[in-house]
XYZ file of C-alpha atoms in Angstrom:
503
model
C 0.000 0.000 0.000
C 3.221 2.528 0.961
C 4.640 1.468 -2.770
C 1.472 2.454 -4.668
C 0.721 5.748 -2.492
C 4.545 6.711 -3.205
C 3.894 6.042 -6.722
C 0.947 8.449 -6.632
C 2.265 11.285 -5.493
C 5.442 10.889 -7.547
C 3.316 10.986 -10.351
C 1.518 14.001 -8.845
C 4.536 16.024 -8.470
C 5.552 15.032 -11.831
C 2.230 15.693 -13.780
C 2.513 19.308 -11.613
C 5.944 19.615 -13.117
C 4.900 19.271 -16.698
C 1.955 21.285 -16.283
C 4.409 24.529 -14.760
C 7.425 24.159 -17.331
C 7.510 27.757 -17.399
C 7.363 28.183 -13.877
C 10.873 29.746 -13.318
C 11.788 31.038 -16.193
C 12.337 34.616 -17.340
C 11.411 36.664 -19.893
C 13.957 37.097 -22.934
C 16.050 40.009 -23.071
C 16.857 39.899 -26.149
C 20.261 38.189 -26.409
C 19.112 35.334 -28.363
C 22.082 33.566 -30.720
C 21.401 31.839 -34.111
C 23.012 29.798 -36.089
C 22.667 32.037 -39.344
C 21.944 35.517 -39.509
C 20.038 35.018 -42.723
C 18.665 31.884 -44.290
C 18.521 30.828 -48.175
C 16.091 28.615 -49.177
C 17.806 27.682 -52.688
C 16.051 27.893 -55.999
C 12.215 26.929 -55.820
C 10.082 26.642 -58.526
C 6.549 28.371 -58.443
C 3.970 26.213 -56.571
C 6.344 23.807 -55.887
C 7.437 23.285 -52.066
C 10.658 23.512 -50.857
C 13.052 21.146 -48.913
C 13.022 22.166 -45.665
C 15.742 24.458 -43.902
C 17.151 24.288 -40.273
C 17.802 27.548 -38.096
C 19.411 27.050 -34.844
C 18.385 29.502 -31.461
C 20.446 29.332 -28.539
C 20.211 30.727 -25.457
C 23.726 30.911 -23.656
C 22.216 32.692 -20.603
C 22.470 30.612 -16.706
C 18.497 31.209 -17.122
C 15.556 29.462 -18.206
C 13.590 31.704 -20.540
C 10.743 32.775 -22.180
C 10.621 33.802 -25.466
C 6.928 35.306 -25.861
C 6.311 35.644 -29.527
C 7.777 33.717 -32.814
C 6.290 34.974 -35.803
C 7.024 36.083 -39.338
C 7.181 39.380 -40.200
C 4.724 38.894 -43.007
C 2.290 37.628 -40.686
C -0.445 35.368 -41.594
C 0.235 35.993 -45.361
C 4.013 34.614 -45.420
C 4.828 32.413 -47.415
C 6.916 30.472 -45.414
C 6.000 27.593 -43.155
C 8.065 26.690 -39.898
C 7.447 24.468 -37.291
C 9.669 24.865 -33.640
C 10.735 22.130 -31.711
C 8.816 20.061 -33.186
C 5.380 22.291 -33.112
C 3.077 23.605 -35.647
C 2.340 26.583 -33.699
C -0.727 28.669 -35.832
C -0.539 26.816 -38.859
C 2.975 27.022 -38.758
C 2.959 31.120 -38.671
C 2.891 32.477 -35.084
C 4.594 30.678 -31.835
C 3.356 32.031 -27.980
C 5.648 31.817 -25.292
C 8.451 29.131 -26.248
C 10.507 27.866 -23.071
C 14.220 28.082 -24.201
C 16.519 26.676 -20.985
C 19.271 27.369 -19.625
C 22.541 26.862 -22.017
C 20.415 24.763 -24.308
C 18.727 25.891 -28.119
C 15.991 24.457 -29.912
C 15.208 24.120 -33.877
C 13.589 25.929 -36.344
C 12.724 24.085 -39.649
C 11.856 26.707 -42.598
C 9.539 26.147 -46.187
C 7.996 27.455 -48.682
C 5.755 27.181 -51.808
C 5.642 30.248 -53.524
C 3.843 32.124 -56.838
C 5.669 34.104 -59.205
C 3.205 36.805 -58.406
C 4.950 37.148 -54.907
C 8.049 37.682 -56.078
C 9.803 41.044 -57.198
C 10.011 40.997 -61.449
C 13.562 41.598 -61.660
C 14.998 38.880 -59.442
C 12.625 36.374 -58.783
C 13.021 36.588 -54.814
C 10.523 36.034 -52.013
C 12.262 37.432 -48.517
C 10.513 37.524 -45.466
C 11.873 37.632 -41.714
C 11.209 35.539 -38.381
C 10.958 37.615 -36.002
C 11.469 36.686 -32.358
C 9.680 38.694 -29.091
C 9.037 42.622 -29.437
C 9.913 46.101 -28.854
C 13.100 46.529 -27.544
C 13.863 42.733 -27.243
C 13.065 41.902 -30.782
C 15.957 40.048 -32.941
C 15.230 39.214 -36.401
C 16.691 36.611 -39.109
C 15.932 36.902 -42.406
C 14.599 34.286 -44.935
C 15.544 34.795 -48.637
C 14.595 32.565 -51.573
C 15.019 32.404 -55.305
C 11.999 31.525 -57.020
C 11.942 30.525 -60.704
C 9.566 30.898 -62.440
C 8.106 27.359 -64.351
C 6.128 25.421 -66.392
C 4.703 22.125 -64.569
C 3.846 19.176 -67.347
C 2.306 16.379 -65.083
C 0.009 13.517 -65.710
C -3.556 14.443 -65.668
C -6.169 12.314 -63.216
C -8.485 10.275 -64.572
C -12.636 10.226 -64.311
C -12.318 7.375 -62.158
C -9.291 9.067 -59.681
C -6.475 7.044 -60.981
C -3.428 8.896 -62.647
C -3.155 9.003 -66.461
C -0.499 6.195 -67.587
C 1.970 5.309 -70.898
C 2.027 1.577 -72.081
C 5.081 0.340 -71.705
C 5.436 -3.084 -73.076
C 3.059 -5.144 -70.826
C 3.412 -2.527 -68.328
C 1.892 0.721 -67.588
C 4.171 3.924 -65.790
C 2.796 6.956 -64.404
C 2.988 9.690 -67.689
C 1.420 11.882 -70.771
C 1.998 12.662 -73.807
C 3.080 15.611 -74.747
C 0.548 18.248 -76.542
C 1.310 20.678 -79.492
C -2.445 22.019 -78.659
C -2.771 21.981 -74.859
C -5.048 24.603 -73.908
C -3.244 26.069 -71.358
C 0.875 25.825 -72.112
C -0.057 25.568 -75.901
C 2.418 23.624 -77.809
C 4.111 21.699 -75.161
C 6.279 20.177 -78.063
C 8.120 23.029 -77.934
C 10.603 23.637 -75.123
C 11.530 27.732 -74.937
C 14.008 29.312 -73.306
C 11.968 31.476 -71.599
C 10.151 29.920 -68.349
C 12.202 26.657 -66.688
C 9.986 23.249 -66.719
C 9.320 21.042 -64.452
C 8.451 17.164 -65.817
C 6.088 14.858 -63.572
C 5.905 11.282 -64.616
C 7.497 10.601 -68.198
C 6.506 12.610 -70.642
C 6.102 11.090 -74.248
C 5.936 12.453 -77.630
C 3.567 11.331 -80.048
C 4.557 9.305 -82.638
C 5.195 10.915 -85.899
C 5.541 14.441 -83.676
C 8.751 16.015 -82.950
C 9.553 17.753 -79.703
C 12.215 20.239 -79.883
C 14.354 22.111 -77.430
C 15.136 25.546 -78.419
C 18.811 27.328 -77.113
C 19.123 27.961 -73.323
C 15.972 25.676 -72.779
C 15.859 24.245 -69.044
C 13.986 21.149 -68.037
C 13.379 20.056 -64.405
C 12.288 16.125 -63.941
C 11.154 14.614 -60.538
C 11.893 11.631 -59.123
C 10.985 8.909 -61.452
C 10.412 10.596 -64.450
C 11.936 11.533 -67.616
C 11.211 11.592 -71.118
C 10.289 9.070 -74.071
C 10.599 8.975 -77.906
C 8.424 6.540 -79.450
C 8.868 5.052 -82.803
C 8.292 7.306 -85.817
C 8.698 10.651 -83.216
C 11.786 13.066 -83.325
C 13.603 14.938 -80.999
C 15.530 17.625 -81.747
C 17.942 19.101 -79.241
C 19.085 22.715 -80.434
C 21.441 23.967 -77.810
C 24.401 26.197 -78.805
C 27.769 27.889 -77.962
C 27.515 29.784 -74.419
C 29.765 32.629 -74.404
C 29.546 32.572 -70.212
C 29.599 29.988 -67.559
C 26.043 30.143 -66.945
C 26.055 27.932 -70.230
C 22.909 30.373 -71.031
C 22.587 28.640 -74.877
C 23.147 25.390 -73.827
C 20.569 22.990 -73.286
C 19.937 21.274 -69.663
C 18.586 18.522 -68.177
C 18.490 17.952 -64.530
C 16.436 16.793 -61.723
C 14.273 19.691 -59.962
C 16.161 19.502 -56.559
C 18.293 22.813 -56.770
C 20.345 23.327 -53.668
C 23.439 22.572 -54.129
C 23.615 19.355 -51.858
C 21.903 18.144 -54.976
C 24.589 19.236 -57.686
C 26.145 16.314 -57.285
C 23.804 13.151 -56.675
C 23.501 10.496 -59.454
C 19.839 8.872 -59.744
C 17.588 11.696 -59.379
C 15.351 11.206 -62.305
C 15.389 8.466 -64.969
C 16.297 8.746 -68.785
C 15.861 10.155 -71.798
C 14.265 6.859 -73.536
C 14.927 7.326 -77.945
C 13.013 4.124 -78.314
C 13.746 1.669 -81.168
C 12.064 3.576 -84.376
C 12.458 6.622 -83.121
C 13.772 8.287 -86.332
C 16.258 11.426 -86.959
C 17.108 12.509 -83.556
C 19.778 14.695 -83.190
C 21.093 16.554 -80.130
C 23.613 19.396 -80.187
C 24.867 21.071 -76.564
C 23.685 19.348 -74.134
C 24.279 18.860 -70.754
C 22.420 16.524 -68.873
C 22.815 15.626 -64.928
C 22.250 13.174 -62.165
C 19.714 11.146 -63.763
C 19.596 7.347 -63.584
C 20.360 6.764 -67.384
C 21.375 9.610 -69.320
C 20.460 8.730 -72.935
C 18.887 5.365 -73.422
C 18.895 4.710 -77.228
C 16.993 1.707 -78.265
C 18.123 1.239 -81.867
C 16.520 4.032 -84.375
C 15.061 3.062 -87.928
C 18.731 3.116 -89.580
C 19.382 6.618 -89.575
C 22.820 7.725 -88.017
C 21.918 10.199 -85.083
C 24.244 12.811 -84.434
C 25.460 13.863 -80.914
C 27.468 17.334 -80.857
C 29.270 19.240 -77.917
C 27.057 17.151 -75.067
C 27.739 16.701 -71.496
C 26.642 14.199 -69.438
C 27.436 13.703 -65.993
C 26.414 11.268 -62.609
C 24.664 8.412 -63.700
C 23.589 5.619 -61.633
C 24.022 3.321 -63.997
C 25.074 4.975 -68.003
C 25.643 7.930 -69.561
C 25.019 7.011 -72.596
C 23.720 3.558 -73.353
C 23.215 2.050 -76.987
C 21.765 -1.052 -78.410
C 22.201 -1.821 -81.921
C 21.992 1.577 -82.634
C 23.541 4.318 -85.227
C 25.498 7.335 -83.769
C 28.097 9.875 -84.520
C 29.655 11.575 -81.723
C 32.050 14.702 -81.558
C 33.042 16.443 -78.504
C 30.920 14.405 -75.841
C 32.185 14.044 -72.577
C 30.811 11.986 -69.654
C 32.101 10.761 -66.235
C 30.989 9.617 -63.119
C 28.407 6.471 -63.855
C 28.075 3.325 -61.803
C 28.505 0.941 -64.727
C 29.878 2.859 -68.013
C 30.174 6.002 -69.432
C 29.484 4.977 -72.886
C 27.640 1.643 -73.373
C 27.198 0.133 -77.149
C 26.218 -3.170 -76.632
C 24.138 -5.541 -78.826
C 25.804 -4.163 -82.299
C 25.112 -1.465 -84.300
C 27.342 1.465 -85.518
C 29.137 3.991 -83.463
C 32.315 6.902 -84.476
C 33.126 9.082 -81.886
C 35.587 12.130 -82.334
C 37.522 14.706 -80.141
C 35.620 12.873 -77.205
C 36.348 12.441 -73.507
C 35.012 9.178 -71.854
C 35.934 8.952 -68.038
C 34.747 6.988 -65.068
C 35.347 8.151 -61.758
C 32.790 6.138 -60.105
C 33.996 4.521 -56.844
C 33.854 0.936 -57.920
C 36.031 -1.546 -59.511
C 32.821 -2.825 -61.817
C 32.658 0.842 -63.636
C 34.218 1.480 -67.042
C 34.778 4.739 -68.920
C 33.578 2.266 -72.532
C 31.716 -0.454 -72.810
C 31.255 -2.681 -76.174
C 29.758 -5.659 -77.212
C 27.701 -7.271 -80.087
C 25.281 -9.093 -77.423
C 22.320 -9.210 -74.877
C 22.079 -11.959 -72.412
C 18.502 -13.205 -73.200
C 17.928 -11.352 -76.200
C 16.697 -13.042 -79.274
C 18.455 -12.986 -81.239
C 21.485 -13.332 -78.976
C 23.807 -11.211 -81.273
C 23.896 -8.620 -83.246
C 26.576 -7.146 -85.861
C 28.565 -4.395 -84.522
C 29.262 -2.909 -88.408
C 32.223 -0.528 -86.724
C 33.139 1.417 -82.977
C 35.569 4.080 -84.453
C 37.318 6.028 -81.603
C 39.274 9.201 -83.031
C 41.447 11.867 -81.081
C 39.413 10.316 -77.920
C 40.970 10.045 -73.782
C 39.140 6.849 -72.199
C 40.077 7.040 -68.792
C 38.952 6.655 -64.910
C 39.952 5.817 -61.669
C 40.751 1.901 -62.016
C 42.915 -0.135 -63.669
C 41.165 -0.992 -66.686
C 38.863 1.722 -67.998
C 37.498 -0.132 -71.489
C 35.967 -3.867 -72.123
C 35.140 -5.524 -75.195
C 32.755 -8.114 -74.862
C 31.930 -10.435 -78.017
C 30.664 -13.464 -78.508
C 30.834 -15.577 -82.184
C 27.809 -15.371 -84.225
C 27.766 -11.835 -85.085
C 30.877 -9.145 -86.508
C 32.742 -7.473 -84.042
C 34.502 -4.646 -85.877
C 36.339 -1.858 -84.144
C 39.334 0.812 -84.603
C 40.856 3.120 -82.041
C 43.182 5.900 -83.925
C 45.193 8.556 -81.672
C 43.561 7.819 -78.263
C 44.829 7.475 -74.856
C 43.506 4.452 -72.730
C 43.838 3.105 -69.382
C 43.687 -0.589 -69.393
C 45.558 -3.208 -67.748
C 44.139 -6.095 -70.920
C 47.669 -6.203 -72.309
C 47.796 -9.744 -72.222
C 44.622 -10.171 -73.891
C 44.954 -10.968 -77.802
C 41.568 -8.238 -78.183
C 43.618 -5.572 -76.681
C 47.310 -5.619 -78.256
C 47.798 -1.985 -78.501
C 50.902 -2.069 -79.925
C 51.040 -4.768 -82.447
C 47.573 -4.702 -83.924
C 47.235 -2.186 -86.027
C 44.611 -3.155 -87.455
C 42.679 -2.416 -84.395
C 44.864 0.122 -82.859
C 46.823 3.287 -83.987
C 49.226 5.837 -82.286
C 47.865 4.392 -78.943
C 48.945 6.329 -75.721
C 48.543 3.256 -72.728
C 47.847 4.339 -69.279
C 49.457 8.070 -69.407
C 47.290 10.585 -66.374
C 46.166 13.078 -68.942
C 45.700 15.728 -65.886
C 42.544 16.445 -65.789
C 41.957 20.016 -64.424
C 39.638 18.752 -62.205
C 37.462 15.865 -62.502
C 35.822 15.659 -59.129
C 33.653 18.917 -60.467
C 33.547 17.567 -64.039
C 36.283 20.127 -65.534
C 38.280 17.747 -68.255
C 40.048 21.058 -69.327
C 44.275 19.918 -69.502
C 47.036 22.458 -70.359
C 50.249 21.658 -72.441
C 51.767 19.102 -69.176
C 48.866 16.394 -70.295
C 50.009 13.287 -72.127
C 46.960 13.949 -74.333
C 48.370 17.548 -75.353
C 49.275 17.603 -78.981
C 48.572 13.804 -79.316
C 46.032 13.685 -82.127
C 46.002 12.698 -85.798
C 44.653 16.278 -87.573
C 43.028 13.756 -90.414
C 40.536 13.713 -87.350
C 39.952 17.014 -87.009
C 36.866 18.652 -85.567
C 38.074 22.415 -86.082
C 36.367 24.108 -82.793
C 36.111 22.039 -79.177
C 33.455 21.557 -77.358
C 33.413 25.067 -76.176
C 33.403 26.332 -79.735
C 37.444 27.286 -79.584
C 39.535 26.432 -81.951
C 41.855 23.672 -81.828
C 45.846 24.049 -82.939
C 47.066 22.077 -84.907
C 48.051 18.820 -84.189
C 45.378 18.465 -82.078
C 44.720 17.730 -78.407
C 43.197 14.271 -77.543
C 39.583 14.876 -76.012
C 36.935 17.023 -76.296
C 39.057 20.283 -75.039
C 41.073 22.494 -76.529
C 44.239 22.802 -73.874
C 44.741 26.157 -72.192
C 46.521 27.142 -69.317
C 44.828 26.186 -65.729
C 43.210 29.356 -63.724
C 46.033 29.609 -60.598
């Protein structure tokens, strides 16, 4: 009987406790601490939330306070969101007495979904402050975020609920197809350069249509989406020279995560998907990020698809992966993909020139270039490769043995490599006898560090120190690199033009 009346008025004294938190604490003075004095929400598209931000508030006082009032400066109209500690407060605007104690701090998490309309027309920001206590004691952080403006192309609901879908195969994925007569973006065929969009779902053009990406075009794609080109459809990627760093005439692809913890993370979205049929695609300028595959390119209906001045970087699994397809490269350069840079497997027909394939993915599996004139399953099994031409190309990476060539009898297996600098450790192989075979191999520069500027950011700039400087065969020429300057003469191996490093 002692035990359970003890128990009863411990809990008493507890549950009175709780209920007086605040009983000893102070009012603040006004000598808050935070973490930042201002807070950037990075780029946010329009209607689209945020991620969400963390502001720290300490209080380094010996006293238990009370801070009476946490609110935005904007009121009940900001735009922002926070919650504090944990709590939603008024619909995460306006906070009443918050208990801070003693040498501790507690955390506010930031977001926002904002409308072009709230934002000032010449820089696209939304500010606002949080603004904590009053009067004399009040201390203020401020909240600033870039908004850009966009275009959101998502798949419509159904009658019955459900989302719309694409057939794929037997299957069926969330997506749309694209519309040259939707009634509100009106030919959504057409990709401008003058609002960003944002893709939902895969997006699909309609066979026999062609969508087309005009210079300094920006697309956006979510988790799980990308974009698909059926048989019979086009797509033509227009991109040209940029004359700054902001690439402003180039063409991008990216996922729509824009802080910068993001500017690095493979896997964000999924592929561009040129389906087998898909006819006369050509892409010129491009550079496309963090996406699962970067260009998936099923075959085509036998015409050879150009691919010009293109970057393409962090790839879970390709950057560029071919079956039995056509394609002429010149200055391309990808790195950083869990499996291969460049993949042309089950045959087909592939040149590439002035083009810079490196791996730098943190596995021994990964190669820089991939080849082979099979599919495990496929039926057939093989396929002709007609020709892989590599000219005045690096193919290099972080392991031993950037490039594989995997055939199997039953189908041609026909390639050249002409003034290009490998890493591969294959020398006892009979496929890879760099030195003796010329038939397969020319002016071959074997496991040389062409000194990359700085491949960890994707730079694959060298200077005149590079064992690819001077190293190509001008009979190979492209005339102007992949930043439109003009190569010397005899040419640098890779898709740059060398010039001295910034010190």
């Amino acid at each position: 009987m002692r035990r359970i009346t003890l128990l009863f008025l411990t809990g008493i004294i507890l549950l009175f406790c709780s209920c007086r938190s605040d009983f000893d604490t102070v009012a603040s003075t006004g000598d808050l601490t935070f973490s930042k004095d201002t807070v950037y929400l990075d780029t946010v598209f329009t209607n689209l939330s945020s991620s969400t931000y963390a502001l720290k508030v300490y209080n380094h006082s010996k006293n238990d306070i009370n801070i009476p009032l946490i609110k935005f400066a904007n009121g009940a109209n900001s735009k922002y969101r926070m919650t504090v500690d944990g709590a939603q407060g008024n619909q995460g605007k306006m906070f009443e007495n918050v208990t801070l104690l003693a040498k501790d701090s507690l955390y506010v998490f930031i977001e926002t979904t904002v409308e072009s309309d709230n934002t000032t027309p010449t820089e696209f920001l939304y500010t606002d402050q949080i603004e904590f206590d009053s009067g004399a004691n009040l201390q203020k952080v401020e909240l600033v975020t870039l908004v850009q403006d966009a275009i959101l192309l998502y798949p419509n609901r159904n009658a019955d609920g459900t989302t719309e879908t694409l057939p794929i195969g037997n299957k069926k994925i969330s997506g749309f197809y694209l519309d040259k007569n939707d009634p509100i973006h009106g030919n959504e065929l057409l990709f401008t350069n003058k609002k960003a969009y944002v893709i939902y779902g895969y997006a699909a053009v309609p066979e026999a249509e062609t969508v087309t990406f005009e210079p300094g075009a920006r697309v956006y794609f979510h988790s799980d989406s990308g974009l698909i080109v059926p048989k019979t459809a086009s797509i033509h990627i227009n991109g040209s020279k940029s004359t700054t760093d902001k690439l402003e005439n180039e063409v991008i692809f990216s996922g729509d995560r824009q802080q910068p913890d993001f500017g690095y993370i493979p896997g964000q979205w999924g592929t561009i998907w040129l389906q087998n049929g898909s006819t006369k695609n050509t892409i010129q300028n491009l550079t496309l990020k963090n996406a699962t595959v970067g260009l998936f390119i099923e075959g085509n209906d036998g015409t050879t698809m150009p691919i010009k001045n293109t970057q393409i970087y962090n790839c879970t699994h390709y950057g560029i992966q071919a079956k039995n397809a056509l394609i002429e490269g010149e200055n391309i350069v990808i790195n950083y993909t869990g499996q291969a840079s460049l993949a042309c497997a089950y045959g087909g027909n592939y040149k590439f020139t002035h083009s810079t394939f490196n791996n730098d993915w943190s596995s021994p599996e990964q190669v820089a270039v991939y080849i082979s004139n099979f599919i495990d399953g496929a039926t057939p099994g093989t396929k002709d490769l007609t020709g892989a031409t590599f000219n005045n190309c690096i193919i290099y990476g972080s392991y031993s043995n950037e490039m594989l060539l995997d055939k199997k009898s039953g189908a041609a297996f026909i390639y050249q490599f002409n003034n290009c600098l490998i890493k591969s450790n294959n020398t006892k192989d009979p496929d890879y006898q760099f030195d003796t075979d010329p038939v397969h191999y020319n002016a071959i520069i074997l496991n040389k560090d062409p000194k990359f500027f700085n491949p960890n950011i994707n730079n694959f700039n060298i200077d005149d120190t590079s064992s690819a400087f001077a190293k190509g065969n001008s009979t190979y020429l492209i005339p102007l690199d992949i930043l439109g300057i003009t190569r010397t003469l005899p040419p640098d191996l890779g898709a740059y033009q060398s010039k001295p490093f910034p010190k």
